[in-house]
PDB file of C-alpha atoms in Angstrom:
ATOM      1  CA  MET A1104       2.346  -1.239 -27.464  1.00  0.00           C
ATOM      2  CA  LYS A1105       5.803  -0.958 -25.993  1.00  0.00           C
ATOM      3  CA  ALA A1106       6.263  -3.456 -23.056  1.00  0.00           C
ATOM      4  CA  LYS A1107       8.823  -2.710 -20.051  1.00  0.00           C
ATOM      5  CA  TYR A1108      10.268  -5.440 -17.809  1.00  0.00           C
ATOM      6  CA  PHE A1109      11.106  -4.729 -14.283  1.00  0.00           C
ATOM      7  CA  LEU A1110      12.135  -7.248 -11.896  1.00  0.00           C
ATOM      8  CA  MET A1111      10.805  -7.057  -8.521  1.00  0.00           C
ATOM      9  CA  SER A1112      10.823  -8.626  -5.401  1.00  0.00           C
ATOM     10  CA  GLU A1113       9.480  -7.874  -1.311  1.00  0.00           C
ATOM     11  CA  SER A1114      13.316  -8.624  -0.362  1.00  0.00           C
ATOM     12  CA  ASN A1115      15.030  -6.009  -2.479  1.00  0.00           C
ATOM     13  CA  PRO A1116      12.057  -3.299  -4.118  1.00  0.00           C
ATOM     14  CA  ASN A1117      13.438  -0.872  -5.980  1.00  0.00           C
ATOM     15  CA  ILE A1118      11.969   2.108  -5.585  1.00  0.00           C
ATOM     16  CA  ASP A1119      12.700   3.720  -9.350  1.00  0.00           C
ATOM     17  CA  SER A1120      11.067   0.888 -10.662  1.00  0.00           C
ATOM     18  CA  ILE A1121       8.167   1.017  -8.372  1.00  0.00           C
ATOM     19  CA  ASN A1122       7.279   4.820  -9.534  1.00  0.00           C
ATOM     20  CA  ILE A1123       7.898   3.700 -13.087  1.00  0.00           C
ATOM     21  CA  CYS A1124       5.101   1.169 -12.901  1.00  0.00           C
ATOM     22  CA  ALA A1125       3.294   3.585 -10.872  1.00  0.00           C
ATOM     23  CA  ASP A1126       2.951   6.238 -13.687  1.00  0.00           C
ATOM     24  CA  ILE A1127       2.130   3.166 -16.338  1.00  0.00           C
ATOM     25  CA  LEU A1128      -0.647   2.118 -14.561  1.00  0.00           C
ATOM     26  CA  CYS A1129      -2.181   5.475 -13.573  1.00  0.00           C
ATOM     27  CA  GLY A1130      -1.702   6.525 -17.594  1.00  0.00           C
ATOM     28  CA  GLY A1131      -3.722   3.538 -18.469  1.00  0.00           C
ATOM     29  CA  GLY A1132      -1.280   1.168 -19.042  1.00  0.00           C
ATOM     30  CA  ILE A1133      -1.478  -2.579 -18.075  1.00  0.00           C
ATOM     31  CA  ALA A1134       0.842  -4.643 -15.886  1.00  0.00           C
ATOM     32  CA  VAL A1135       1.407  -8.471 -16.263  1.00  0.00           C
ATOM     33  CA  PHE A1136       2.649 -10.256 -12.857  1.00  0.00           C
ATOM     34  CA  PRO A1137       2.959 -13.608 -11.334  1.00  0.00           C
ATOM     35  CA  THR A1138       0.686 -15.307  -8.865  1.00  0.00           C
ATOM     36  CA  GLU A1139       0.303 -18.431  -7.344  1.00  0.00           C
ATOM     37  CA  THR A1140      -1.247 -19.956 -10.210  1.00  0.00           C
ATOM     38  CA  VAL A1141      -1.279 -18.110 -13.031  1.00  0.00           C
ATOM     39  CA  TYR A1142      -0.032 -14.835 -14.610  1.00  0.00           C
ATOM     40  CA  GLY A1143      -2.535 -11.965 -13.795  1.00  0.00           C
ATOM     41  CA  LEU A1144      -3.412  -8.728 -15.750  1.00  0.00           C
ATOM     42  CA  GLY A1145      -3.824  -5.481 -13.928  1.00  0.00           C
ATOM     43  CA  ALA A1146      -4.486  -1.763 -14.346  1.00  0.00           C
ATOM     44  CA  SER A1147      -6.317   1.127 -12.354  1.00  0.00           C
ATOM     45  CA  ALA A1148      -9.828   0.622 -12.439  1.00  0.00           C
ATOM     46  CA  PHE A1149     -10.389   4.282 -12.261  1.00  0.00           C
ATOM     47  CA  ASN A1150      -9.214   4.643 -15.725  1.00  0.00           C
ATOM     48  CA  GLU A1151     -11.735   3.649 -18.656  1.00  0.00           C
ATOM     49  CA  LYS A1152      -8.789   3.070 -21.010  1.00  0.00           C
ATOM     50  CA  ALA A1153      -7.231   0.998 -18.905  1.00  0.00           C
ATOM     51  CA  VAL A1154     -10.154  -1.451 -18.188  1.00  0.00           C
ATOM     52  CA  GLU A1155     -10.706  -1.694 -22.121  1.00  0.00           C
ATOM     53  CA  ASN A1156      -6.882  -2.623 -22.806  1.00  0.00           C
ATOM     54  CA  ILE A1157      -7.561  -5.444 -19.948  1.00  0.00           C
ATOM     55  CA  PHE A1158     -10.813  -6.516 -22.022  1.00  0.00           C
ATOM     56  CA  LYS A1159      -8.875  -6.288 -25.291  1.00  0.00           C
ATOM     57  CA  ALA A1160      -5.490  -8.113 -24.067  1.00  0.00           C
ATOM     58  CA  LYS A1161      -7.522 -11.052 -22.817  1.00  0.00           C
ATOM     59  CA  GLY A1162      -9.977 -10.778 -25.293  1.00  0.00           C
ATOM     60  CA  ARG A1163     -12.880 -10.784 -22.263  1.00  0.00           C
ATOM     61  CA  PRO A1164     -16.355  -9.989 -23.495  1.00  0.00           C
ATOM     62  CA  ASN A1165     -17.655  -6.801 -22.138  1.00  0.00           C
ATOM     63  CA  ASP A1166     -20.536  -8.448 -20.514  1.00  0.00           C
ATOM     64  CA  ASN A1167     -18.216 -10.474 -18.266  1.00  0.00           C
ATOM     65  CA  PRO A1168     -16.647  -8.863 -15.393  1.00  0.00           C
ATOM     66  CA  LEU A1169     -13.463  -8.343 -14.153  1.00  0.00           C
ATOM     67  CA  ILE A1170     -12.182  -8.542 -10.510  1.00  0.00           C
ATOM     68  CA  VAL A1171     -11.488  -5.580  -8.394  1.00  0.00           C
ATOM     69  CA  HIS A1172      -8.331  -5.937  -5.647  1.00  0.00           C
ATOM     70  CA  ILE A1173      -8.057  -3.261  -3.074  1.00  0.00           C
ATOM     71  CA  SER A1174      -5.722  -3.043  -0.236  1.00  0.00           C
ATOM     72  CA  ASP A1175      -8.156  -2.078   2.804  1.00  0.00           C
ATOM     73  CA  TYR A1176     -11.691  -1.471   3.518  1.00  0.00           C
ATOM     74  CA  GLU A1177     -11.533   2.265   3.064  1.00  0.00           C
ATOM     75  CA  MET A1178     -10.784   1.583  -0.557  1.00  0.00           C
ATOM     76  CA  LEU A1179     -13.885  -0.114  -0.746  1.00  0.00           C
ATOM     77  CA  PRO A1180     -16.484   2.844  -0.865  1.00  0.00           C
ATOM     78  CA  LEU A1181     -14.008   3.938  -4.105  1.00  0.00           C
ATOM     79  CA  VAL A1182     -15.103   0.970  -6.072  1.00  0.00           C
ATOM     80  CA  THR A1183     -18.698   0.107  -4.838  1.00  0.00           C
ATOM     81  CA  CYS A1184     -22.175   2.153  -4.726  1.00  0.00           C
ATOM     82  CA  CYS A1185     -21.638   2.144  -0.607  1.00  0.00           C
ATOM     83  CA  GLN A1186     -20.095   5.784  -0.737  1.00  0.00           C
ATOM     84  CA  GLY A1187     -21.059   7.481   2.117  1.00  0.00           C
ATOM     85  CA  ARG A1188     -21.924   4.262   4.124  1.00  0.00           C
ATOM     86  CA  GLN A1189     -20.395   3.310   7.314  1.00  0.00           C
ATOM     87  CA  MET A1190     -18.527  -0.344   7.360  1.00  0.00           C
ATOM     88  CA  GLU A1191     -19.702  -2.536   9.912  1.00  0.00           C
TER      89      GLU A1191
END
């Protein structure tokens, strides 16, 4: 597996690097990113191979679910069984 490194910040975004990272994630790749306390692993929740790669990279048992992050409530039906329901 080949790794690529991109230094990003809110104050100095690089659209070319962002597009490369988006292509990697859409293609089933994994992103590693710092959080407040640890490094996180990210992948597309809509790509079965990407999700498998997260489990493999973490050595995580298949019965230990992952967290899916969304950017807003409009995305919620995409990742839940609530499709077609109105959010209150």
